[in-house]
CSV table of C-alpha atoms and ligand atoms in Angstrom, one decimal:
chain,number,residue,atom,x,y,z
A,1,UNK,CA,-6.3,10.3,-5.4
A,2,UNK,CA,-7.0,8.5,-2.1
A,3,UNK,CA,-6.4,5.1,-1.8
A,4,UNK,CA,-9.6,3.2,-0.9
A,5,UNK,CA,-10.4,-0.4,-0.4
A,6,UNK,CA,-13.9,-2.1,-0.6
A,7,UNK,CA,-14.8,-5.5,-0.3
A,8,UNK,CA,-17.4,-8.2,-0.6
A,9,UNK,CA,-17.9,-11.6,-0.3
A,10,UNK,CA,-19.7,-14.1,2.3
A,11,UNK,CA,-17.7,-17.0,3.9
A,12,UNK,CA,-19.4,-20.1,1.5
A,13,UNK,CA,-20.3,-17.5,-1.7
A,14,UNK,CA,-19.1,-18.1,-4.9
A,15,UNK,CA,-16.0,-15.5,-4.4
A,16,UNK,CA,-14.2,-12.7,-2.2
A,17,UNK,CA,-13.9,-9.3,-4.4
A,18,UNK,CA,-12.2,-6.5,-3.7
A,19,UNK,CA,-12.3,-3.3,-5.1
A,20,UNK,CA,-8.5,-0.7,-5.0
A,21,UNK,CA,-8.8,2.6,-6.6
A,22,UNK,CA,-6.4,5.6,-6.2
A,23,UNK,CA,-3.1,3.2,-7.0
A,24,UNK,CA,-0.7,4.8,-9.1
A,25,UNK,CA,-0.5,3.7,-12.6
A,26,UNK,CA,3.1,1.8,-13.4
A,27,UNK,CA,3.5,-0.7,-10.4
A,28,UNK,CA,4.5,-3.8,-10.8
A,29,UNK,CA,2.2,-6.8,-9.3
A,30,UNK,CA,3.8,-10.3,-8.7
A,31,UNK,CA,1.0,-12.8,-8.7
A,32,UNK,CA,3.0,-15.1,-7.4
A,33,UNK,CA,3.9,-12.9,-4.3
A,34,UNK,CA,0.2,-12.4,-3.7
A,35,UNK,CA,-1.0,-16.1,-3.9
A,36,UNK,CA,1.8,-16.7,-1.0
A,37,UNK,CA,0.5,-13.9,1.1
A,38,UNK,CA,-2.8,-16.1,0.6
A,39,UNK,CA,-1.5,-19.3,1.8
A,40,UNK,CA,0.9,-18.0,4.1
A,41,UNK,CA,-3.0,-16.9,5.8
A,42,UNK,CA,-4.4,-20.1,5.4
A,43,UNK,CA,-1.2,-22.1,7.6
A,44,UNK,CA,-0.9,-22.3,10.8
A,45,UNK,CA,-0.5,-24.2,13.8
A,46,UNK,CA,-4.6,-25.3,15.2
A,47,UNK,CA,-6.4,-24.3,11.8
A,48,UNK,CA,-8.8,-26.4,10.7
A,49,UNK,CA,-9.1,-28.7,7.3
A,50,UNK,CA,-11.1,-25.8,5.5
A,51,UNK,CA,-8.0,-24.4,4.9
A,52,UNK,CA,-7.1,-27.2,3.0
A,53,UNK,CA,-10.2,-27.6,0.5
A,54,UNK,CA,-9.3,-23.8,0.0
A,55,UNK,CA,-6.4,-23.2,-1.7
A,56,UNK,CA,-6.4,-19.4,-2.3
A,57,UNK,CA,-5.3,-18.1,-5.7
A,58,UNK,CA,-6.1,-14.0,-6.8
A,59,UNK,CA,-7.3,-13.5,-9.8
A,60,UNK,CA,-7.5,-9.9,-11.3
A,61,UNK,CA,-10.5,-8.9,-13.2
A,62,UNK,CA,-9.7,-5.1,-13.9
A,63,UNK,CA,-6.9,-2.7,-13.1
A,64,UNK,CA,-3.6,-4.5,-14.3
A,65,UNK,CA,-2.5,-5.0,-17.3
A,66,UNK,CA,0.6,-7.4,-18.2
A,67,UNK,CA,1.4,-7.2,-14.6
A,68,UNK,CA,1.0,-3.7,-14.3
A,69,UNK,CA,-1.2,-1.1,-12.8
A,70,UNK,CA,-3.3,1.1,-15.1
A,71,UNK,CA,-4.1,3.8,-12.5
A,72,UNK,CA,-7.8,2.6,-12.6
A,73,UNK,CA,-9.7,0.2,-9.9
A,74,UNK,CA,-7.8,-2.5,-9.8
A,75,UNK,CA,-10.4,-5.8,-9.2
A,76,UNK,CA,-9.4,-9.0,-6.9
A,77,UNK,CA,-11.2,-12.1,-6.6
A,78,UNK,CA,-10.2,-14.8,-4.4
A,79,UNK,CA,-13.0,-17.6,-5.3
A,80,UNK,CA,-14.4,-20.2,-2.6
A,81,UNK,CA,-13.5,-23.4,-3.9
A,82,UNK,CA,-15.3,-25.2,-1.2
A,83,UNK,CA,-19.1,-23.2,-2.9
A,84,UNK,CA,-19.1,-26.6,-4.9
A,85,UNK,CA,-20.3,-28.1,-1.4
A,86,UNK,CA,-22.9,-24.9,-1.0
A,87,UNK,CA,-24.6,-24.1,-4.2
A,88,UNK,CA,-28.1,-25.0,-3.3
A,89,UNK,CA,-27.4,-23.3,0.2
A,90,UNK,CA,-25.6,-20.5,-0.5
A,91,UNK,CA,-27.2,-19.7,-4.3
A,92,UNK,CA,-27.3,-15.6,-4.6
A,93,UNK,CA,-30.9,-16.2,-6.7
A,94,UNK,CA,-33.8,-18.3,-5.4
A,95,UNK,CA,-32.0,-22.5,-6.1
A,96,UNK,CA,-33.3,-24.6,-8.2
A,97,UNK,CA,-33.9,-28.3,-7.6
A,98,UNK,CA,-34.1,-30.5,-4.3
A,99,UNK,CA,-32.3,-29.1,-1.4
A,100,UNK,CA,-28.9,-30.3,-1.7
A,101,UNK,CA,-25.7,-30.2,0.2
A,102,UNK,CA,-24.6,-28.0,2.8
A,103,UNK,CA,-26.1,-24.8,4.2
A,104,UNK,CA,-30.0,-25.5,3.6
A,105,UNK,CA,-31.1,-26.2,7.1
A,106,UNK,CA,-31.5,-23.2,8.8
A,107,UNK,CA,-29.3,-22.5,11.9
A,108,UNK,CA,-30.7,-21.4,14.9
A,109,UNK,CA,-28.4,-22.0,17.7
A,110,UNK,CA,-26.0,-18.6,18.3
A,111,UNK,CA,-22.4,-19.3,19.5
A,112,UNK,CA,-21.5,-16.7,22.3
A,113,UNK,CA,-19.1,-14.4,21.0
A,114,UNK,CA,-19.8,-14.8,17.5
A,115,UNK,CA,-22.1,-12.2,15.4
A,116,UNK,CA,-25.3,-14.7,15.2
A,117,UNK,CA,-27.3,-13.0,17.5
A,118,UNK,CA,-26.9,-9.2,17.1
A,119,UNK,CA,-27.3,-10.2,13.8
A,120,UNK,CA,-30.0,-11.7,13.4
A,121,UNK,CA,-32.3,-9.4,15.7
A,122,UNK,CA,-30.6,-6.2,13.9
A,123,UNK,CA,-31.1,-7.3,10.2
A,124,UNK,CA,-34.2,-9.3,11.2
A,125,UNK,CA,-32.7,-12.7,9.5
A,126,UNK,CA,-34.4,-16.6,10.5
A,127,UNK,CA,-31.4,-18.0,9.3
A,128,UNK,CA,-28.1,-17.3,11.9
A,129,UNK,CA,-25.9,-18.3,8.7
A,130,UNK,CA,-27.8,-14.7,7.1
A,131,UNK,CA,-25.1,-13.3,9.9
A,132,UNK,CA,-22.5,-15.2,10.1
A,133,UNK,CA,-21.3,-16.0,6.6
A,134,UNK,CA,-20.0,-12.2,5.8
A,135,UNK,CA,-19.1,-11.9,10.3
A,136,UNK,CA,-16.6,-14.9,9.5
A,137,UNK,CA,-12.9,-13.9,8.6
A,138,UNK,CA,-12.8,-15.8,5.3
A,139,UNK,CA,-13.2,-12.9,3.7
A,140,UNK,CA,-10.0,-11.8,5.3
A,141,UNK,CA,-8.6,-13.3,2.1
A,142,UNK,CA,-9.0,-10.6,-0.3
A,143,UNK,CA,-7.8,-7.9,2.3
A,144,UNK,CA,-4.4,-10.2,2.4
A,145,UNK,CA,-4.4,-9.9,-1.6
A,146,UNK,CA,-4.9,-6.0,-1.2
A,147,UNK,CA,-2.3,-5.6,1.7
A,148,UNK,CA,0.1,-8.0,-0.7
A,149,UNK,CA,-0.2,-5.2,-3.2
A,150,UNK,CA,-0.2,-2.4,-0.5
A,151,UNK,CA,3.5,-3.9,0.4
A,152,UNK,CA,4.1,-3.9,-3.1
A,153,UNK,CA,3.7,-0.2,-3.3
A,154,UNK,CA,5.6,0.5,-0.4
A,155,UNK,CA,8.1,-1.4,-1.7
A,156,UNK,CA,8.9,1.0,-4.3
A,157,UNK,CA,9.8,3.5,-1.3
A,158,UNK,CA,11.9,0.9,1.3
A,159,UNK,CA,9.3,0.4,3.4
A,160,UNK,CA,8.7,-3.7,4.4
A,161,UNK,CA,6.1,-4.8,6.8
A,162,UNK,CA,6.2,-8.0,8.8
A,163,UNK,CA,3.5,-9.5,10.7
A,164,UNK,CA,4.4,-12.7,13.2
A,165,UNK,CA,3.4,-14.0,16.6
A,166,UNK,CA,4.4,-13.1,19.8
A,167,UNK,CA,5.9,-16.1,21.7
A,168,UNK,CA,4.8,-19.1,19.1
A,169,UNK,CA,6.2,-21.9,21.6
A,170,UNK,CA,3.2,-20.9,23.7
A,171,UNK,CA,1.2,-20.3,21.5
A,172,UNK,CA,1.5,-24.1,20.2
A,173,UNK,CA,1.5,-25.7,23.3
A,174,UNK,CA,-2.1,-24.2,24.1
A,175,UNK,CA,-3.3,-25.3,20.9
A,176,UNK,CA,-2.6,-28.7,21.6
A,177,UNK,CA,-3.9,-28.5,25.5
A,178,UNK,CA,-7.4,-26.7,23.7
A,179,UNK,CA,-7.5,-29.3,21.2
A,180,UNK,CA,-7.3,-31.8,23.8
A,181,UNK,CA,-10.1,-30.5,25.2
A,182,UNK,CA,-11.8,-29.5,22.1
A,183,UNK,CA,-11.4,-26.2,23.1
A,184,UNK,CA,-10.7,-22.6,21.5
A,185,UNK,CA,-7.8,-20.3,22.4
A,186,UNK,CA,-6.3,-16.9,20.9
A,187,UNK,CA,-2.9,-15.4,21.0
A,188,UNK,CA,-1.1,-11.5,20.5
A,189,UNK,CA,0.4,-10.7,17.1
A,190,UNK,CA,3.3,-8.3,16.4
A,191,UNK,CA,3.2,-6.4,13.3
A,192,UNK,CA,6.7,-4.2,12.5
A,193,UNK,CA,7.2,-1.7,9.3
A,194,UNK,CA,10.6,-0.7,8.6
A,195,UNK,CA,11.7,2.0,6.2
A,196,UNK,CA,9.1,4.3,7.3
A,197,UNK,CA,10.0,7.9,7.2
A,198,UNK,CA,9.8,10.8,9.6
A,199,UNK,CA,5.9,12.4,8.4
A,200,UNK,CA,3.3,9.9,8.1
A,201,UNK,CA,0.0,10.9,10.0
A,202,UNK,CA,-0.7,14.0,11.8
A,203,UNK,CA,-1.3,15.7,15.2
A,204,UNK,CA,-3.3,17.9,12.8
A,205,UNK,CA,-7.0,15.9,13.3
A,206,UNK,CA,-7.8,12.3,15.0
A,207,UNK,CA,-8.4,11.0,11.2
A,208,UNK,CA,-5.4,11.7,10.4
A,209,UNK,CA,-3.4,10.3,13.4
A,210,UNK,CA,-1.5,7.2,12.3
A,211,UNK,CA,-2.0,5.7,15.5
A,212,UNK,CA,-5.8,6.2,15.6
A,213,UNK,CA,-5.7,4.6,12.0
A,214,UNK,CA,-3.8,1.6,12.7
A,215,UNK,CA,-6.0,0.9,15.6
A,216,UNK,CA,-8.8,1.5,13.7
A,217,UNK,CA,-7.4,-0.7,11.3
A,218,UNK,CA,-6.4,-3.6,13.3
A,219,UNK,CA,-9.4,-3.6,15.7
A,220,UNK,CA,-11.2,-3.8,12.4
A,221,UNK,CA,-10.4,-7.1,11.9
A,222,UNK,CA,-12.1,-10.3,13.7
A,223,UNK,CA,-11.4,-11.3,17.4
A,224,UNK,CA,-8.9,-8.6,18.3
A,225,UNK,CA,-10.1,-6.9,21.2
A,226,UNK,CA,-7.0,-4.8,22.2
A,227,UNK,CA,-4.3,-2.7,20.1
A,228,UNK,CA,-1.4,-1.6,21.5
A,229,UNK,CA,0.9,1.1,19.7
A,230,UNK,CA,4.3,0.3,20.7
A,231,UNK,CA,4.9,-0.3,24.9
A,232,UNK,CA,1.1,0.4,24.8
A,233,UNK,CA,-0.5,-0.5,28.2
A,234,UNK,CA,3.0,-0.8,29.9
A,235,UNK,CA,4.1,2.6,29.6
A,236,UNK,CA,1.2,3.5,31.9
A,237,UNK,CA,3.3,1.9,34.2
A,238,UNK,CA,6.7,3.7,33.9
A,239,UNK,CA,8.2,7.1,35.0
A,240,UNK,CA,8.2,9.9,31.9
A,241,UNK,CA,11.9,9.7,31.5
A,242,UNK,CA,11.5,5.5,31.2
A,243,UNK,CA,9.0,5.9,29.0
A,244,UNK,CA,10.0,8.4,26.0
A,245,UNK,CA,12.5,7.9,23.5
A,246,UNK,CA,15.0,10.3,23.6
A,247,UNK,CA,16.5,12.0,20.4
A,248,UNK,CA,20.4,11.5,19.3
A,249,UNK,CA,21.8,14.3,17.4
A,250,UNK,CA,21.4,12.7,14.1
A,251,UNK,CA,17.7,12.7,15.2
A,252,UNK,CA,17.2,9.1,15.9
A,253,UNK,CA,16.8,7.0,19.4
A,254,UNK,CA,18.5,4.0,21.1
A,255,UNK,CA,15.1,3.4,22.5
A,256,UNK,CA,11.2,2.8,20.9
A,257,UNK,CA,8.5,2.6,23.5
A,258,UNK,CA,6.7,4.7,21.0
A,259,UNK,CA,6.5,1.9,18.5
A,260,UNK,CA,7.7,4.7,15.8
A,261,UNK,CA,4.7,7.2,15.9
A,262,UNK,CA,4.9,10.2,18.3
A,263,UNK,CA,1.5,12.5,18.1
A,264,UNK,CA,0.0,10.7,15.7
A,265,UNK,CA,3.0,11.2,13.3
A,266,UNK,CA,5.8,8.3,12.1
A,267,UNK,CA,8.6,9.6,13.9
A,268,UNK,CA,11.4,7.6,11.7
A,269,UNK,CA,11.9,4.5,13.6
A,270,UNK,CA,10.4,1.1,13.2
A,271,UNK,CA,6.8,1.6,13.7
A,272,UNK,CA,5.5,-1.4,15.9
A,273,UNK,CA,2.0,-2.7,17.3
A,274,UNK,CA,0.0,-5.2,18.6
A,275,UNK,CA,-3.3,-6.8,18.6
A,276,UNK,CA,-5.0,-9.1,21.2
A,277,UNK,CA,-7.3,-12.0,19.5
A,278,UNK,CA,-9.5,-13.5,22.1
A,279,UNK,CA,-10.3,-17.6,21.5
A,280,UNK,CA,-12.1,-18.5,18.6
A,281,UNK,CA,-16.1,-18.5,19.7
A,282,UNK,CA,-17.2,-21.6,17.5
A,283,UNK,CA,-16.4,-24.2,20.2
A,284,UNK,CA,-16.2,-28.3,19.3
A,285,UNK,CA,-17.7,-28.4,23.1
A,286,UNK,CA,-20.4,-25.9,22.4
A,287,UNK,CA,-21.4,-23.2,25.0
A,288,UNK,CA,-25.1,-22.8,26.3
A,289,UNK,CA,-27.4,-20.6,23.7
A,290,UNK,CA,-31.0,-20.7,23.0
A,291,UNK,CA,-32.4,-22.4,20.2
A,292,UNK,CA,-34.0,-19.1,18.3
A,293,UNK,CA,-36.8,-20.9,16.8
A,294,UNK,CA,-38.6,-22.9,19.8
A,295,UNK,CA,-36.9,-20.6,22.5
A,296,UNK,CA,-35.9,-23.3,24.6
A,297,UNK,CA,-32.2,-24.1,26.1
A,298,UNK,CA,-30.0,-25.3,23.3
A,299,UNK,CA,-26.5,-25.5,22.8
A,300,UNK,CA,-24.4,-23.7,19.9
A,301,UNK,CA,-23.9,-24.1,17.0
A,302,UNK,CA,-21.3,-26.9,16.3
A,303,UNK,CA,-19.7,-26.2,12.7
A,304,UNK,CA,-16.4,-27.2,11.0
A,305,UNK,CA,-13.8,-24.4,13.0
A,306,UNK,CA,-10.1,-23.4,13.9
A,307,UNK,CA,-8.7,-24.1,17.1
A,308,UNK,CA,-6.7,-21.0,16.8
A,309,UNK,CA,-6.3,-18.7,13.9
A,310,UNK,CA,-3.2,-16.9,15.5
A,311,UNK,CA,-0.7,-17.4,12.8
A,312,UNK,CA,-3.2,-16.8,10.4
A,313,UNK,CA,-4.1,-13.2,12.4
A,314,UNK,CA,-0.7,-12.2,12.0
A,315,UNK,CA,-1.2,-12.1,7.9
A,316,UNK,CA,-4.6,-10.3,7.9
A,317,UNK,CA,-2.8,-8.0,10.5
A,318,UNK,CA,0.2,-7.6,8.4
A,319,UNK,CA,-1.9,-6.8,5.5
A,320,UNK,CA,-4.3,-4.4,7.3
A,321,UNK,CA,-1.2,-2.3,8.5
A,322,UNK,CA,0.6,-2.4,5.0
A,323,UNK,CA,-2.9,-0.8,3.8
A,324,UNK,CA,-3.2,1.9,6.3
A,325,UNK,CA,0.7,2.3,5.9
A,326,UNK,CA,0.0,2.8,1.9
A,327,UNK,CA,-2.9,4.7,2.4
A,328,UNK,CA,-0.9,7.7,4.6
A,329,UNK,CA,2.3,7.2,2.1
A,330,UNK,CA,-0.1,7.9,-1.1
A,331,UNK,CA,-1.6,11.0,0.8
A,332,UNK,CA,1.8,12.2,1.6
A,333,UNK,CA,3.7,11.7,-1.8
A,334,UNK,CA,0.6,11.4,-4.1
A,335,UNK,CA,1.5,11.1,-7.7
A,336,UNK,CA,-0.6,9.1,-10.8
A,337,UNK,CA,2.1,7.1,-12.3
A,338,UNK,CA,4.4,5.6,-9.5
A,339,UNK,CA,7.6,7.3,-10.6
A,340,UNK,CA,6.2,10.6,-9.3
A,341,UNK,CA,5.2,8.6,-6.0
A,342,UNK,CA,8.9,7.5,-5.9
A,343,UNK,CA,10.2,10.9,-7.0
A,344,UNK,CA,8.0,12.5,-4.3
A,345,UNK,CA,8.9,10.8,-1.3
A,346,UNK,CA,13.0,10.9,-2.9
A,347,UNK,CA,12.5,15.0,-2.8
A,348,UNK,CA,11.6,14.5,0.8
A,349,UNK,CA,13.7,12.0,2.0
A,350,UNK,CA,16.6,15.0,0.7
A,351,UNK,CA,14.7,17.9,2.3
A,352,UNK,CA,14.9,16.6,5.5
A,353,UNK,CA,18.0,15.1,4.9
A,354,UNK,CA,17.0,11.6,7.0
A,355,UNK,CA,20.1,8.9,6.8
B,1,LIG,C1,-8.0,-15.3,10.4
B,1,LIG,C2,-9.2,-15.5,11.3
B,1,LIG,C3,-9.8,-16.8,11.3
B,1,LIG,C4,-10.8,-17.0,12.1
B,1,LIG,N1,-11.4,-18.3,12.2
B,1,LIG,C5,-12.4,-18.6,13.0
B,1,LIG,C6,-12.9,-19.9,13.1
B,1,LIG,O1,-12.5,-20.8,12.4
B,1,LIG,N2,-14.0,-20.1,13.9
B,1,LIG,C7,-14.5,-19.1,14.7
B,1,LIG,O2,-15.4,-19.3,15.4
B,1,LIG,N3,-14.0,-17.8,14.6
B,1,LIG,C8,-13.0,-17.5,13.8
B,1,LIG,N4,-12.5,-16.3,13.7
B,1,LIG,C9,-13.1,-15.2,14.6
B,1,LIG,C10,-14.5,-14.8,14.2
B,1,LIG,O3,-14.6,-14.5,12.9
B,1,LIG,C11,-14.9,-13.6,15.1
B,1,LIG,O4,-14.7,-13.9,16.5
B,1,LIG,C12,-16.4,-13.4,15.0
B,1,LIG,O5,-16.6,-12.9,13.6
B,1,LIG,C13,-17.0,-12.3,16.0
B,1,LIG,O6,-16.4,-11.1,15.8
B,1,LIG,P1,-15.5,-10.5,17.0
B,1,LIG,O7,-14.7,-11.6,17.6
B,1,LIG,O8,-14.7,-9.4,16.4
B,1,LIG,O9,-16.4,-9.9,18.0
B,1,LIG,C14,-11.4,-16.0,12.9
B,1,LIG,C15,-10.8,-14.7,12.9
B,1,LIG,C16,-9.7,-14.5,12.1
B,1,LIG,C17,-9.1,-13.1,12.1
């Protein structure tokens, strides 16, 4: 079966839910290794004091039993504790009572780069918080839980997958200059999987390029606006024989430009890419807009934000690679109980006899 994520869940909502079917039955889940996949996304150098009225725990409604998978949908809920603040505003049925708390005035003021106004004229909303509670990445959360148990599957074969930022010195010091200036910035993440065998992906059809899904992958994720597959951009800049990686005779390279995947195929080395995040749109100092409902000159929206999300980035984008990453090893080694999984990709591993 195909491994396949869905998920729901709006930014002040009661919960984040996610649905995983197609995991082997037999695999052992550490709760414990999940919930510090979830904080480990909410720390972070120029994040903002949401992340401490949220203190992400999963909880598992279906799918596991005494820490083990049953081979059916396994269910994830990551609840919002800050909804106590948004139950009149955020209510799913029509609230009851006096308006109360936060979230029930509308908004009306779009932030540039943010989805509150191609939202609102394509799903024909009043109310720019009808967009932007599922555009905002809190519901990144319950993707980290799935990728935590995506790693855990991949695990079971040797593969590990580390997200982390590239050049985090810099990275602080422009928070703090942004901050200053109660401005916005973003940042480039690294993601590296190791263990990864020769035969993931395929030449065969773009959907089944490893590449193409990575990209698709990380670019699916909020504010990255560039993905980069190993050297990525700079190899346009080099000579061919800079450029490609070339083989030993035990089949491996001293080199990686290719960041591990040669026509749309793992190739055996460490598989590496990167994504670009640009800065955070919901500036302190807010940018021009239009008020929506008197169509004068406004400013944005001013609401409770990050100053960067960088760190936090390099989780989700850990997580979103570990899933694509299980995703192409589950298609490749199937099996219902994860012994054949294991067995599977063994056989392999001794077929093409890969040190
Ligand atoms: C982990 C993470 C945290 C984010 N936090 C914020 C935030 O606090 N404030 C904000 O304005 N945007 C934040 N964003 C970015 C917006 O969600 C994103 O820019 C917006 O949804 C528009 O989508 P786009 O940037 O992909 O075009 C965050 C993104 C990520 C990945």
């Amino acid at each position: 079966m195909t491994l396949r994520l869905s998920s729901a869940g709006e930014s002040h909502g009661p919960a984040l839910v996610a649905i995983l079917s197609g995991l082997p039955a037999g695999l052992t889940l550490d709760r414990a290794a999940i919930d510090a996949d979830l904080k480990r996304r909410q720390e972070g150098y120029g994040r903002s004091p949401r992340q401490q009225i949220e203190q992400d725990r999963v909880e598992v409604l279906a799918g596991l039993r005494q820490g083990r998978t049953l081979g059916t949908p396994l269910a994830l809920v990551v609840r919002n504790v800050d909804h106590k603040n948004w139950t009149w505003g955020m209510s799913p049925w029509p609230p009851e009572g006096e308006p109360s708390g936060k979230g029930t005035k509308p908004v009306t003021l779009p932030r540039p780069g943010h989805a509150d106004l191609a939202g609102v004229l394509k799903y024909g909303h009043a109310d720019v918080r009808d967009a932007l509670e599922r555009a905002s990445a809190r519901h990144t959360a319950v993707h980290v839980a799935a990728g935590s148990v995506a790693k855990a599957l991949l695990a079971s074969i040797g593969i590990t997958v580390t997200g982390s930022v590239v050049d985090e010195e810099a990275l602080r010091a422009n928070v703090d200059a942004a901050r200053a200036e109660r401005d916005t910035v973003g940042g480039i993440v690294e993601v590296r999987a190791a263990g990864v065998p020769p035969g993931l992906g395929s030449y065969a059809t773009k959907e089944d390029r490893l590449d193409a899904r990575l990209a698709f992958a990380l670019m699916g994720i909020q504010a990255v606006k560039g993905v980069e597959i190993g050297d990525g951009f700079a190899l346009a800049g080099l000579r061919g024989s800079e450029a490609h990686d070339e083989i030993r005779t035990d089949r491996r390279r001293d080199t990686n430009h290719a960041g591990g995947i040669e026509a749309g195929i793992s190739n055996g080395e460490e598989i590496v890419v990167r994504a670009a995040m640009k800065p955070l749109p919901t500036l302190m100092k807010p940018l021009a807009s239009v008020d929506l409902q008197t169509g004068e000159a406004a400013t944005a929206l001013v609401e409770r934000s990050d100053v960067a999300a960088v760190e936090a980035l390099a989780v989700v984008a850990e997580a979103a690679v570990a899933w694509e990453l299980a995703v192409a090893a589950k298609e490749k080694f199937g099996g219902d109980a994860v012994g054949d999984f294991i067995a599977a990709h063994a056989a392999y591993i001794e077929r093409i006899a890969w040190a």
